[in-house]
mmCIF file of C-alpha atoms in Angstrom:
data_model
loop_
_atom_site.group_PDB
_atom_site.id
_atom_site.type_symbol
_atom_site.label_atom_id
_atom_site.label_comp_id
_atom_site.label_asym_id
_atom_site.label_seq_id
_atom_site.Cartn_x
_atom_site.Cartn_y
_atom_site.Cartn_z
ATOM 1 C CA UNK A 1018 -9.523 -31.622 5.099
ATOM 2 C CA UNK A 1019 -12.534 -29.841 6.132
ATOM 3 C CA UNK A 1020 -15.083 -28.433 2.991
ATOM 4 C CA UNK A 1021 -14.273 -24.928 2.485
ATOM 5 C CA UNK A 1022 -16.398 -22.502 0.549
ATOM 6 C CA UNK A 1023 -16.420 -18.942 0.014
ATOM 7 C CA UNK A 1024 -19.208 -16.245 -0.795
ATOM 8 C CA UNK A 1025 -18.195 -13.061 -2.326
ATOM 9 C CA UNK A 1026 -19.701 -9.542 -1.125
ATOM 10 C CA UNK A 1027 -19.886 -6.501 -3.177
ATOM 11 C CA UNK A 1028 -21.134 -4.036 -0.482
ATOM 12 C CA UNK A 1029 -19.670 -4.108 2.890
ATOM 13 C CA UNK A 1030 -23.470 -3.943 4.121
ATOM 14 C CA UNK A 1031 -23.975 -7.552 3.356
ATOM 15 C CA UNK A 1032 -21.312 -8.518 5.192
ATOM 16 C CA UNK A 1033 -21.328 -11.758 7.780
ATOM 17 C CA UNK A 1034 -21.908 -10.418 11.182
ATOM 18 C CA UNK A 1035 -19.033 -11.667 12.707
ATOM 19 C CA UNK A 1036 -16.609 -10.172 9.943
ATOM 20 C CA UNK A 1037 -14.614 -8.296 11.982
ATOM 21 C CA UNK A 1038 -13.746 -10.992 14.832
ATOM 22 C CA UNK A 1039 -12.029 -13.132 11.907
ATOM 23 C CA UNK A 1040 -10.472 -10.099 10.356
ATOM 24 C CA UNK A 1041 -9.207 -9.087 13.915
ATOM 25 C CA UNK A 1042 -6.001 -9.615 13.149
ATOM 26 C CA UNK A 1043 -5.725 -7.214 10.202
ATOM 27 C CA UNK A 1044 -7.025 -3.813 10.285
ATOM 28 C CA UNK A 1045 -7.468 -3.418 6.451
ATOM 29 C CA UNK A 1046 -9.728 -6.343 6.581
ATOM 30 C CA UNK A 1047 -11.792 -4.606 9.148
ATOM 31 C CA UNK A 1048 -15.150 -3.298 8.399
ATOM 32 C CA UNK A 1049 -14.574 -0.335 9.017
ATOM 33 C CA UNK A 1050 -11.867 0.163 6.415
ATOM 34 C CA UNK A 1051 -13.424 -1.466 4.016
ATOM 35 C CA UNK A 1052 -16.312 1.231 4.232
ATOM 36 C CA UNK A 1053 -13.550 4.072 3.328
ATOM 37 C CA UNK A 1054 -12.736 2.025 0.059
ATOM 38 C CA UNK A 1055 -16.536 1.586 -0.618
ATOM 39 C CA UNK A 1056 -17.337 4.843 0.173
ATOM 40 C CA UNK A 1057 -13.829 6.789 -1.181
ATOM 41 C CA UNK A 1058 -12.204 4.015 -3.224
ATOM 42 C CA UNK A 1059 -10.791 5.459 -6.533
ATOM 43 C CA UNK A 1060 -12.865 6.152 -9.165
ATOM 44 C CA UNK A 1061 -11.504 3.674 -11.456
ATOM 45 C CA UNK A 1062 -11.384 0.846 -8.646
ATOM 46 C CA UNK A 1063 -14.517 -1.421 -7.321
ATOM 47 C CA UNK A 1064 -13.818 -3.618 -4.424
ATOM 48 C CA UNK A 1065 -15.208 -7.578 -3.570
ATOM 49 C CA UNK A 1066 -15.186 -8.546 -0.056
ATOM 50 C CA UNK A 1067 -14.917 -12.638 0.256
ATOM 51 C CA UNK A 1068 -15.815 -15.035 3.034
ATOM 52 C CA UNK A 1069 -14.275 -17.664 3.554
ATOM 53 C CA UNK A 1070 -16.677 -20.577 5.006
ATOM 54 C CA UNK A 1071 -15.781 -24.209 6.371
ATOM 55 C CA UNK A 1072 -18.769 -25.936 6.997
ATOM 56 C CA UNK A 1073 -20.877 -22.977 6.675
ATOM 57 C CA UNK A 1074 -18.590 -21.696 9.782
ATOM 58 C CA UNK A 1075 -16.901 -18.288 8.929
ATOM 59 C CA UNK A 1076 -13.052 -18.771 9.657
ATOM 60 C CA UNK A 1077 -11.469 -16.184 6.617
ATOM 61 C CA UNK A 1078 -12.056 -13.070 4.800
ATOM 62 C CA UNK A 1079 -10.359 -11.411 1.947
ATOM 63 C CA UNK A 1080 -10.117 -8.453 -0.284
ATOM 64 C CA UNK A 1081 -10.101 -8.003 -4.001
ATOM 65 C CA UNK A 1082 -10.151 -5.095 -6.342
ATOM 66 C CA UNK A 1083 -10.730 -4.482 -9.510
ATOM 67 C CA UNK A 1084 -9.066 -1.370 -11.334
ATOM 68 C CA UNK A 1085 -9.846 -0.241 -14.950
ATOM 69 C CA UNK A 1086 -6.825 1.501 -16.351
ATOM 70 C CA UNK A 1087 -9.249 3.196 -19.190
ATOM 71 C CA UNK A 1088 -10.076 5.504 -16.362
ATOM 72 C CA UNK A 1089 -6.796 6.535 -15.182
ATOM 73 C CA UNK A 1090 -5.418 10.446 -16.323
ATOM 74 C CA UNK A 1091 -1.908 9.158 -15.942
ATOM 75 C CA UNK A 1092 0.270 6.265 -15.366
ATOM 76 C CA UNK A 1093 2.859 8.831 -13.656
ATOM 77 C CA UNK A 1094 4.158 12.089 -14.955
ATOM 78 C CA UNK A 1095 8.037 11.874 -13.591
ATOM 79 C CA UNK A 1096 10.014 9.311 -16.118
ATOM 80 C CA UNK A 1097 9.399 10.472 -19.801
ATOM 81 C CA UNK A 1098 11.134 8.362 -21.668
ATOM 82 C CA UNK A 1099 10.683 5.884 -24.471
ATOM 83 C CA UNK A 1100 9.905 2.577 -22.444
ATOM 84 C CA UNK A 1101 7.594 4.977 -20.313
ATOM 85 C CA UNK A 1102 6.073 5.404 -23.045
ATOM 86 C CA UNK A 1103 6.361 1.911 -24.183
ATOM 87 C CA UNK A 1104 5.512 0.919 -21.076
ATOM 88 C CA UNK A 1105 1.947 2.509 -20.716
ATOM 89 C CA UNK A 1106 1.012 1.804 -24.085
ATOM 90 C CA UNK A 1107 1.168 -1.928 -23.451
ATOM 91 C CA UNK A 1108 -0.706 -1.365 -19.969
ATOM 92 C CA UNK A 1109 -3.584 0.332 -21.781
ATOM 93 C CA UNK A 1110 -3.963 -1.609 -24.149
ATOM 94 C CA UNK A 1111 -3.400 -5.216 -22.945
ATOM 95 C CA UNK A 1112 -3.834 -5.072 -19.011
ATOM 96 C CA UNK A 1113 -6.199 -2.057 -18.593
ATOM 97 C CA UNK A 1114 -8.500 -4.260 -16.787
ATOM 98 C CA UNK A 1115 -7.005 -6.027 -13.837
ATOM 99 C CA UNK A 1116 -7.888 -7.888 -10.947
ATOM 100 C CA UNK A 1117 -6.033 -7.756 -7.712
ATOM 101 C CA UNK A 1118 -6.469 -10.314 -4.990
ATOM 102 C CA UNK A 1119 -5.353 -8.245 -1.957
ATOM 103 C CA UNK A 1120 -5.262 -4.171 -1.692
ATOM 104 C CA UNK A 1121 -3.220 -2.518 -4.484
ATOM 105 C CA UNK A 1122 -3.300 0.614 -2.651
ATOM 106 C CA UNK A 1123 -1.064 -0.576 0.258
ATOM 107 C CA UNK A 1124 2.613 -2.696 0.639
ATOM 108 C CA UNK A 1125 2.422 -5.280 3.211
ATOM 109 C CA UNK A 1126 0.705 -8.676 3.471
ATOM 110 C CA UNK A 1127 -3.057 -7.570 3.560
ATOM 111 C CA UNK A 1128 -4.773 -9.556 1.379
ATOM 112 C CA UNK A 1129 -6.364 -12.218 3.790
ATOM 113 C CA UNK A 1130 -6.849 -12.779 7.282
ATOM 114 C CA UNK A 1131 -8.046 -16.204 9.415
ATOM 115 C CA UNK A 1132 -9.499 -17.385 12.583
ATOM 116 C CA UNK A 1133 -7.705 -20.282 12.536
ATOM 117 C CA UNK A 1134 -4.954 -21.794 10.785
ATOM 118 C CA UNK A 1135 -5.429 -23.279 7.415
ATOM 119 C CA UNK A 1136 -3.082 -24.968 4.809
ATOM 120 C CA UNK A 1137 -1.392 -22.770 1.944
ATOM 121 C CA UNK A 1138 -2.668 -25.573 -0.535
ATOM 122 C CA UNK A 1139 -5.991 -24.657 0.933
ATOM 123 C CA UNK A 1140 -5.142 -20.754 0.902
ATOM 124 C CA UNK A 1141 -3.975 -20.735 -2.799
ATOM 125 C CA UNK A 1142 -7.004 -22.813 -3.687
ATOM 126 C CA UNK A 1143 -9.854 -20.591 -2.297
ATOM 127 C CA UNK A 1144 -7.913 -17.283 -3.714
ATOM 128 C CA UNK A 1145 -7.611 -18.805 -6.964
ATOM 129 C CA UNK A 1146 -11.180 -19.954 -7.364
ATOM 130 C CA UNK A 1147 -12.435 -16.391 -6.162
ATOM 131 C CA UNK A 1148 -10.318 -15.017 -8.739
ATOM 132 C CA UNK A 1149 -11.958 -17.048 -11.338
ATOM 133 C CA UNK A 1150 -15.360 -16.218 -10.423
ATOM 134 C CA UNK A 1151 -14.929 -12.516 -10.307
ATOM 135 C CA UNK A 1152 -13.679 -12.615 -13.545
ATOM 136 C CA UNK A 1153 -16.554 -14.825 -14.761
ATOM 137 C CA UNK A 1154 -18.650 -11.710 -12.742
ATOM 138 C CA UNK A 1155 -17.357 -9.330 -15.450
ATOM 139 C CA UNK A 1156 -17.012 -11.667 -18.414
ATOM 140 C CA UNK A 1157 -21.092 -11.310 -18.049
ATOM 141 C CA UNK A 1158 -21.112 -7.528 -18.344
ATOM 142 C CA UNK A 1159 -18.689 -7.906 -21.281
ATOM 143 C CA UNK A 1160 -15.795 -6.989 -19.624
ATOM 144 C CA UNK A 1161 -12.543 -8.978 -20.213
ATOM 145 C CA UNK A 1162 -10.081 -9.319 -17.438
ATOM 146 C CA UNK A 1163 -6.658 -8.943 -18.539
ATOM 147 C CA UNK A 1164 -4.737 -9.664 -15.929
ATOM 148 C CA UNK A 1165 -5.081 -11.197 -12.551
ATOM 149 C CA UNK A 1166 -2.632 -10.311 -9.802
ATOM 150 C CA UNK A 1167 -2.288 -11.905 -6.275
ATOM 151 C CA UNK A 1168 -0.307 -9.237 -4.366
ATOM 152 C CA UNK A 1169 2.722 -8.912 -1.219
ATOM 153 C CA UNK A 1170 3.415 -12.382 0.382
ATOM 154 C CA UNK A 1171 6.498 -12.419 2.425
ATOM 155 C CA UNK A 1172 8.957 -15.076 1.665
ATOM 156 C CA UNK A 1173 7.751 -17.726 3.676
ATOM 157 C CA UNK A 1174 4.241 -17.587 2.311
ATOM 158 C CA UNK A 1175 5.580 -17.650 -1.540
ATOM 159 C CA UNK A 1176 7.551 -20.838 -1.228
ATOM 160 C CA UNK A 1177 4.208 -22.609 0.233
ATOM 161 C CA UNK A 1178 2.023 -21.207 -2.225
ATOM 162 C CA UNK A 1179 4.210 -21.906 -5.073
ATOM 163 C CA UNK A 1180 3.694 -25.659 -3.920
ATOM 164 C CA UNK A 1181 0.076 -25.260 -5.005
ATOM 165 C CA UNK A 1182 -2.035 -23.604 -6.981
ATOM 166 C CA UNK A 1183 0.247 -20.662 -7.921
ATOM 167 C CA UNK A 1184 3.261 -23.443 -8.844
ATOM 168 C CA UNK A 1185 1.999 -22.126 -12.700
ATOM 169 C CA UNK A 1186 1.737 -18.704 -12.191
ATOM 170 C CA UNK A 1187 4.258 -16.420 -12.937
ATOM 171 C CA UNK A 1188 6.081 -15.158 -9.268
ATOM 172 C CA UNK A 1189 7.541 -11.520 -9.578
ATOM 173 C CA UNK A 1190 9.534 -9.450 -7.041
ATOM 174 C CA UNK A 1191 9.128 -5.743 -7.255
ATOM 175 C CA UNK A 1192 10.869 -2.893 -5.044
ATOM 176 C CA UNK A 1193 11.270 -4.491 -1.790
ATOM 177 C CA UNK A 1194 9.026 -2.782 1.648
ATOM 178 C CA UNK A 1195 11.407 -0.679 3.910
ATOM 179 C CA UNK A 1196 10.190 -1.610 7.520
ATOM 180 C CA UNK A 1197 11.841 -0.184 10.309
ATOM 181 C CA UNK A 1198 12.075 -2.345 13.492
ATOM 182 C CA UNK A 1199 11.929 -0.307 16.546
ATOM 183 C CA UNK A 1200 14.405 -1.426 19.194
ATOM 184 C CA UNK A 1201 12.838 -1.988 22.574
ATOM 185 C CA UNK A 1202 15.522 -0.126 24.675
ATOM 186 C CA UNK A 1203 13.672 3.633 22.350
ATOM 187 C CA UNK A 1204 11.644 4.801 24.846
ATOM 188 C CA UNK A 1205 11.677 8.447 23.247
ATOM 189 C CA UNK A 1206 12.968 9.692 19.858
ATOM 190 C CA UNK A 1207 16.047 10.781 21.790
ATOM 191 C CA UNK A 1208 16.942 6.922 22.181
ATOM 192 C CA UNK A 1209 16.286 7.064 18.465
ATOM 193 C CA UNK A 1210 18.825 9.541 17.980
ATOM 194 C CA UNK A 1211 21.228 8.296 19.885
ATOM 195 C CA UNK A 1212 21.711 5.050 18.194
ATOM 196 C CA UNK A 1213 22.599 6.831 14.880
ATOM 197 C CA UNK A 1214 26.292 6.798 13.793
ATOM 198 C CA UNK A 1215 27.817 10.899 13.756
ATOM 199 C CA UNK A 1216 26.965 10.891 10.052
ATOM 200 C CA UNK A 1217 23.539 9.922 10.575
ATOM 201 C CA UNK A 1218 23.060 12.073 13.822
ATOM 202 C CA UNK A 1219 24.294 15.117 11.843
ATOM 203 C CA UNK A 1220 21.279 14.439 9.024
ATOM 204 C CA UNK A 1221 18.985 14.382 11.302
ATOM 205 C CA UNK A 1222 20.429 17.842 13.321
ATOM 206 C CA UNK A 1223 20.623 19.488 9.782
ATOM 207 C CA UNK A 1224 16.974 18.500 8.743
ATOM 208 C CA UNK A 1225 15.765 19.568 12.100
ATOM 209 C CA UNK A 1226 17.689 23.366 11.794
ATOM 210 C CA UNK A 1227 16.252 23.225 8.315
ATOM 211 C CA UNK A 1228 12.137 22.316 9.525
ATOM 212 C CA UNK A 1229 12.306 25.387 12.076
ATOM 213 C CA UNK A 1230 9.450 27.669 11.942
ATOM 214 C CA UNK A 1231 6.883 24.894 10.669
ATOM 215 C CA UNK A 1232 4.453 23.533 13.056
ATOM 216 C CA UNK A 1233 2.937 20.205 13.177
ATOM 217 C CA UNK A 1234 -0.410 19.274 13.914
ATOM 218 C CA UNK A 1235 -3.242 16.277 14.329
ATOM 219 C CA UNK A 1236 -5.877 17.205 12.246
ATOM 220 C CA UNK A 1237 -9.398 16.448 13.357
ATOM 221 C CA UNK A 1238 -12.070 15.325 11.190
ATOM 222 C CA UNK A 1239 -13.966 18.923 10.860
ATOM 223 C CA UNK A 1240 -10.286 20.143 10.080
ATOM 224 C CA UNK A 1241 -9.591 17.622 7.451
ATOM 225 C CA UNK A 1242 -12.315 18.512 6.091
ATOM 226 C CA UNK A 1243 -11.973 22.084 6.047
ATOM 227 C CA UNK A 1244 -8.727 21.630 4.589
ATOM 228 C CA UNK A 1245 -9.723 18.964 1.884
ATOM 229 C CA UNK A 1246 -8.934 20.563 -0.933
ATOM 230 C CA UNK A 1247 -5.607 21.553 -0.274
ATOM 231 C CA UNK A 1248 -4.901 18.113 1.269
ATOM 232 C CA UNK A 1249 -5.919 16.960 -2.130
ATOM 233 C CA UNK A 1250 -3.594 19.174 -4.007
ATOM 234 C CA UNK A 1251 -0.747 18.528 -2.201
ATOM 235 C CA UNK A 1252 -1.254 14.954 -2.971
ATOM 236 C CA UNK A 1253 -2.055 14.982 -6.047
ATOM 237 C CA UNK A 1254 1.301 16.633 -6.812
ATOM 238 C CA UNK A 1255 3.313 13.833 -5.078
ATOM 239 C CA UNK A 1256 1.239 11.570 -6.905
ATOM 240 C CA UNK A 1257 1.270 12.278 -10.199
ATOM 241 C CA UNK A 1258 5.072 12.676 -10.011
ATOM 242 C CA UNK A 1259 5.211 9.050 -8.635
ATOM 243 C CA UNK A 1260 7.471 6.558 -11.505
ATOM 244 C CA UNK A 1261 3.994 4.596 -11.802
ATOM 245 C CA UNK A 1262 0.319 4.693 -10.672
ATOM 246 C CA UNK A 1263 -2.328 2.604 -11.123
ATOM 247 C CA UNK A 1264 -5.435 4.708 -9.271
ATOM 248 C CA UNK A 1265 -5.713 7.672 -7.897
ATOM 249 C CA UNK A 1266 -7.429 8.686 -4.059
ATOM 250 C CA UNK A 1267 -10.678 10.583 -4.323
ATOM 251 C CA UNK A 1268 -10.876 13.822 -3.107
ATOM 252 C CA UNK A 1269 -12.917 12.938 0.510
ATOM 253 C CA UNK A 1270 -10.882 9.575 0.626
ATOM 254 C CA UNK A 1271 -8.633 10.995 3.728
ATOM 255 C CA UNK A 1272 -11.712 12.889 5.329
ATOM 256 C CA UNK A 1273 -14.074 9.313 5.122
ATOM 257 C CA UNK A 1274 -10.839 7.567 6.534
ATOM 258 C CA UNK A 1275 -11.175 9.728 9.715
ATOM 259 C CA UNK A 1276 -14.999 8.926 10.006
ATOM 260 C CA UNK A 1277 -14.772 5.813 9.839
ATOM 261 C CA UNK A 1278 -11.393 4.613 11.515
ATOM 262 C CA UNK A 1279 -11.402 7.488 14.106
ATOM 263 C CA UNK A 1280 -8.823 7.546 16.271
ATOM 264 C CA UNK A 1281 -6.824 4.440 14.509
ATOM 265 C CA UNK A 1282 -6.202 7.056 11.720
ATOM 266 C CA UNK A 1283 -4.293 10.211 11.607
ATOM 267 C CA UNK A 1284 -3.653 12.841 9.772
ATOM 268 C CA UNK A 1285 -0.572 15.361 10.541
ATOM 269 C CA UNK A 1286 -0.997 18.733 8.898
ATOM 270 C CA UNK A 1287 2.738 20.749 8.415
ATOM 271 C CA UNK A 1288 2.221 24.155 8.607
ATOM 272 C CA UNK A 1289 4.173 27.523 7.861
ATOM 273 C CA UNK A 1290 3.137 31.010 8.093
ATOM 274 C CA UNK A 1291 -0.442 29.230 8.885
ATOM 275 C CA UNK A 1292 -0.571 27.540 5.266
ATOM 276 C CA UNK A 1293 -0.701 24.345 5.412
ATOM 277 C CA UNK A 1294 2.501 23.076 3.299
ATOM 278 C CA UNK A 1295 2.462 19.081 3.929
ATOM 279 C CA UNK A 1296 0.665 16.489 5.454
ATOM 280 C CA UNK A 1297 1.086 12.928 5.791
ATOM 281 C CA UNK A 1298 -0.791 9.652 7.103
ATOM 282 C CA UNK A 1299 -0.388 6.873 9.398
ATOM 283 C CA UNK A 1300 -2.627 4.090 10.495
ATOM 284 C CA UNK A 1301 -2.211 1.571 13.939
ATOM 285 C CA UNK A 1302 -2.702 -1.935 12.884
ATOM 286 C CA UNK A 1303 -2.325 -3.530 15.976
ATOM 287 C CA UNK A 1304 1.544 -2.762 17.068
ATOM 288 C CA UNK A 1305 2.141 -2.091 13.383
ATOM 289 C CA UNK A 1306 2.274 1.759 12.712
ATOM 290 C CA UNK A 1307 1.661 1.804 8.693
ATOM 291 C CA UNK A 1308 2.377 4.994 7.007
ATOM 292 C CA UNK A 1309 -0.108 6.286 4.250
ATOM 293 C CA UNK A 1310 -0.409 8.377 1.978
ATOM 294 C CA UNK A 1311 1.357 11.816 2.227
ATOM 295 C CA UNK A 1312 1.538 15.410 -0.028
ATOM 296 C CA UNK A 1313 3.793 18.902 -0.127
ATOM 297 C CA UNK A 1314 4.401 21.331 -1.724
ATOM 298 C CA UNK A 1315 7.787 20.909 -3.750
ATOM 299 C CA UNK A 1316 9.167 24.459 -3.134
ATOM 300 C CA UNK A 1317 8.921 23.777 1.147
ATOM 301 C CA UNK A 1318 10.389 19.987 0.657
ATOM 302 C CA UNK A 1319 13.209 21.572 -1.250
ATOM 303 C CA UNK A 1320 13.867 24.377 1.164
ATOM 304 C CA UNK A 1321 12.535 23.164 4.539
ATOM 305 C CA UNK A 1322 13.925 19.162 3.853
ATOM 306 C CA UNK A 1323 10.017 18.436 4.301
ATOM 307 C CA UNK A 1324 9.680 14.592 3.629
ATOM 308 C CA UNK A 1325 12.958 13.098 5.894
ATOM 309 C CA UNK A 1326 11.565 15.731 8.748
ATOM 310 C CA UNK A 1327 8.074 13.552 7.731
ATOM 311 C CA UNK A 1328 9.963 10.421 8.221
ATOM 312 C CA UNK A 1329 11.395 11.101 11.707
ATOM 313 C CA UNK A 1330 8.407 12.744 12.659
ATOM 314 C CA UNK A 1331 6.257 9.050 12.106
ATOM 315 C CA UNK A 1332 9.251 7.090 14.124
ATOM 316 C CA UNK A 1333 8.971 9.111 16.948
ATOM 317 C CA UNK A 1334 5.369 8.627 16.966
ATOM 318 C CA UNK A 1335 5.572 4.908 16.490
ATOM 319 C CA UNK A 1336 8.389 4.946 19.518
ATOM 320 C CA UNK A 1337 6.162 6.700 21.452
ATOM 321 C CA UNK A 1338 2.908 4.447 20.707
ATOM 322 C CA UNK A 1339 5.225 1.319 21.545
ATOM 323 C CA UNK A 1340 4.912 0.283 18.156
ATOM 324 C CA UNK A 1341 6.911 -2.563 17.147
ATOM 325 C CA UNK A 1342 7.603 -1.433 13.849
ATOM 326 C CA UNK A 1343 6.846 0.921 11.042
ATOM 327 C CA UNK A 1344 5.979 -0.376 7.501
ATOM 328 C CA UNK A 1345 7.348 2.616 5.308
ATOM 329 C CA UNK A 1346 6.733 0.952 2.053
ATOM 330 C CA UNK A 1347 7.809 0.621 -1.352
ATOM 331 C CA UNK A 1348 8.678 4.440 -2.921
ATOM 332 C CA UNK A 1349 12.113 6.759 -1.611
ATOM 333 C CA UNK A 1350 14.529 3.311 -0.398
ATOM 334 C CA UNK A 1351 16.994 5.346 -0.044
ATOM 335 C CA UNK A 1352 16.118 8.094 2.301
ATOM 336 C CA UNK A 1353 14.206 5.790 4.292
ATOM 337 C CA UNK A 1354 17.229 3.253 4.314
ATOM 338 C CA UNK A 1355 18.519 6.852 5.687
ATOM 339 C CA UNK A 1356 16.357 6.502 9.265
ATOM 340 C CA UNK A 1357 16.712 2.778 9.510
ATOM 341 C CA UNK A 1358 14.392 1.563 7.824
ATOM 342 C CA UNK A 1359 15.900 -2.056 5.986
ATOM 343 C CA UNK A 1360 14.457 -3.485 2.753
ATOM 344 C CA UNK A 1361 12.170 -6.530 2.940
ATOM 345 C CA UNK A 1362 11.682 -8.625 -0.035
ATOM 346 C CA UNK A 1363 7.556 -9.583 -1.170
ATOM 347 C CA UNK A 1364 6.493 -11.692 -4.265
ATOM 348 C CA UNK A 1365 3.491 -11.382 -5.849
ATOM 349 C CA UNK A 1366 1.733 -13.787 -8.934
ATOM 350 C CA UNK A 1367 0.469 -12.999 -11.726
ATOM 351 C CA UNK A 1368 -1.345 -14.383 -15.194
ATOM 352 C CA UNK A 1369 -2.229 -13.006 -18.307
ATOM 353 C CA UNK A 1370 -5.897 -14.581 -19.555
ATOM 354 C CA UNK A 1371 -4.067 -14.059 -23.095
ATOM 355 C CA UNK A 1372 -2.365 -17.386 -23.508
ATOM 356 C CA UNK A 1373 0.354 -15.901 -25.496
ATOM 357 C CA UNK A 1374 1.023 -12.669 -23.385
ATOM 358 C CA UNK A 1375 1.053 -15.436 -20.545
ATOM 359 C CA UNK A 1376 3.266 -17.192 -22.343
ATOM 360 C CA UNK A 1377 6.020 -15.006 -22.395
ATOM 361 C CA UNK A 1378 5.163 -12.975 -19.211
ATOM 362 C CA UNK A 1379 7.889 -13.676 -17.486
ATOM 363 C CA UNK A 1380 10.660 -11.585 -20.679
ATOM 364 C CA UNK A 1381 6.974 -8.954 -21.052
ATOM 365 C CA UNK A 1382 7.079 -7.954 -17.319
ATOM 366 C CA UNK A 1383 10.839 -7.305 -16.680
ATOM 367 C CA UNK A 1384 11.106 -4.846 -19.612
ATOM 368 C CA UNK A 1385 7.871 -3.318 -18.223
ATOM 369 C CA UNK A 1386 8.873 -3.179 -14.710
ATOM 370 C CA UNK A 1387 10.847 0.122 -13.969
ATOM 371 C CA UNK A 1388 14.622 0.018 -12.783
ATOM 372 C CA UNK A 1389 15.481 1.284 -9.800
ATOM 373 C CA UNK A 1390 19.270 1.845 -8.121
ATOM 374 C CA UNK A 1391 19.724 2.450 -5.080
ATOM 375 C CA UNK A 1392 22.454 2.396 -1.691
ATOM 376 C CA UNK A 1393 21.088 0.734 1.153
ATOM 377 C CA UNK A 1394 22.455 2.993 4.381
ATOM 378 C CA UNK A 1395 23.830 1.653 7.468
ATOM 379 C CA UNK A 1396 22.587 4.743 10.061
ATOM 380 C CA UNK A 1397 23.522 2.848 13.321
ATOM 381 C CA UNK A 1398 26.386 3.042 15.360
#
């Protein structure tokens, strides 16, 4: 085995030259997104950008982020109950500083990317030591980190890691990511359509009679920005109403994704009587089409069936960009279980630097984490 070290960046300016050719595989490792975060993260968030060095040779990267839950307005507004309430109090006041190794604002397996292949033994090493020094980062300003969190590994990777360094750590499986794998034989979204069972075919005719007289568009960067405030509010509304948050996007964070990402990102604007009503977000990551972040107003997703017309809308662009599949993520299972879209289990780790609370994480973070029932739909014939 080969010495590996790491470095860890806090501005994407110091970044190794040759960043992006390891992180080539991965466009959220890419410099370029990395400079939205820096320059639009969340107010309550500060990024670290590590390399990952063998023999002085760059050959990984990796992202972590720190969040301080003292800053937050609200955990979510939707559930108001007693373990809500239960529920937040115990996140304020024993995990309101956590540390994230990977991007907490995404679902999917982003948290590292490598120019060549390395062990897991190696892999849960390196993110374990870079852990432990950002935390010994803060531990000199006097902040405490509560919690450290090493987040979305598909199945494969969590049985190697568990091997390792994480064997101790405490493995948790939240709601699973709804991908959709696009079949080959879609060359438009009338293929799509085709394949659905009568049921299905029917949803899809009914929330198409119910979007008439809205008109979509792809908003430029001088109209994202004209419409920034409004793009704001509508998802601020859609966030706030969320089960749980953790952060919330900064007013020009959609806007400085456009700068920077250009064409890679895109924002679709859902308009009626020329107000704009809706929007949502999708990003190409290679043949990957990865939705983002999305907003409406609640009175035109009621009445106009808004969000599924959303969800067909971002399949028939991923058909038509030859996408190989769409990473939906981890919020509305059902109704995206509704377009095809079929769940795919991720673990994440997690400790506690209280060895008590770590103790008895594993009874702590069921309670904590909120239920969720759902059907899983069968839309093909």
């Amino acid at each position: 085995m080969n010495k590996l070290s790491f470095k860890i960046y806090t501005s994407v300016s110091q970044l190794p030259t040759n960043w992006d050719t390891v992180a080539a595989s991965n466009v959220f490792l890419q410099s370029s997104y990395l400079s939205v975060l820096e320059v639009s993260a969340p107010t309550n968030m500060h990024c670290f950008y590590i390399a990952i060095y063998e023999n002085q040779e760059l050959i990984g990267v990796s992202l972590a982020q720190y969040l301080d839950l003292n800053k937050l307005e609200s955990f979510g507004e939707r559930d108001k109950c007693i373990k809500t309430f239960i529920r937040n109090f115990i996140f304020k006041n024993f995990a309101s500083h956590t540390l994230f190794l990977g991007n907490n604002m995404i679902t999917g397996q982003n948290g590292y990317a490598f120019s060549k292949e390395i062990t897991f033994e190696e892999i849960s090493s390196i993110l374990l030591q870079s852990a432990k020094e950002i935390s010994e980062h803060f531990k000199k300003q006097n902040i405490k980190i509560h919690l450290v969190s090493f987040k979305d590994f598909y199945d494969h990777c969590s049985v190697e890691l568990k091997k390792y360094s994480f064997s101790d750590m405490y493995e948790f499986n939240t709601q699973p990511n709804m991908i959709l794998y696009l079949d080959k034989n879609w060359k438009t979204k009338d293929d799509y359509i085709a394949a659905f069972s009568k049921k299905y075919r029917d949803q899809y005719k009914r929330a198409h009679k119910k979007f008439d007289g809205i008109t979509v568009k792809n908003l430029s960067l001088q109209e994202i920005i004209e419409n920034e405030q409004t793009i704001y509010d509508l998802y601020h509304h859609v966030a706030k109403n969320a089960p749980f948050n953790t952060f919330f996007l900064s007013k020009n964070h959609f806007s400085t994704f456009k700068r920077e990402c250009r064409e890679h990102f895109l924002l679709f604007g859902y308009f009626l009587n020329n107000k704009l009503v809706g929007f949502h977000t999708v990003l190409l990551n290679g043949t990957v089409l990865e939705t983002y972040f999305l907003g409406y107003d609640p009175q035109v997703q009621k009445e106009n069936m808004l969000y599924l017309n959303m969800l067909y809308n971002m399949t028939e662009f991923g058909i038509e960009n030859q996408c190989e599949k769409i990473i939906f993520g981890r919020t509305a299972l059902e109704i995206k279980s509704s377009i095809g879209a079929v769940p795919v289990m991720m673990s994440g780790f997690l400790y506690h630097n209280n060895n008590l609370i770590n103790k008895y994480i594993d009874p702590i973070f069921k309670r904590l984490e909120p239920e969720m029932e759902w059907q899983i739909r069968h839309p093909f014939k």
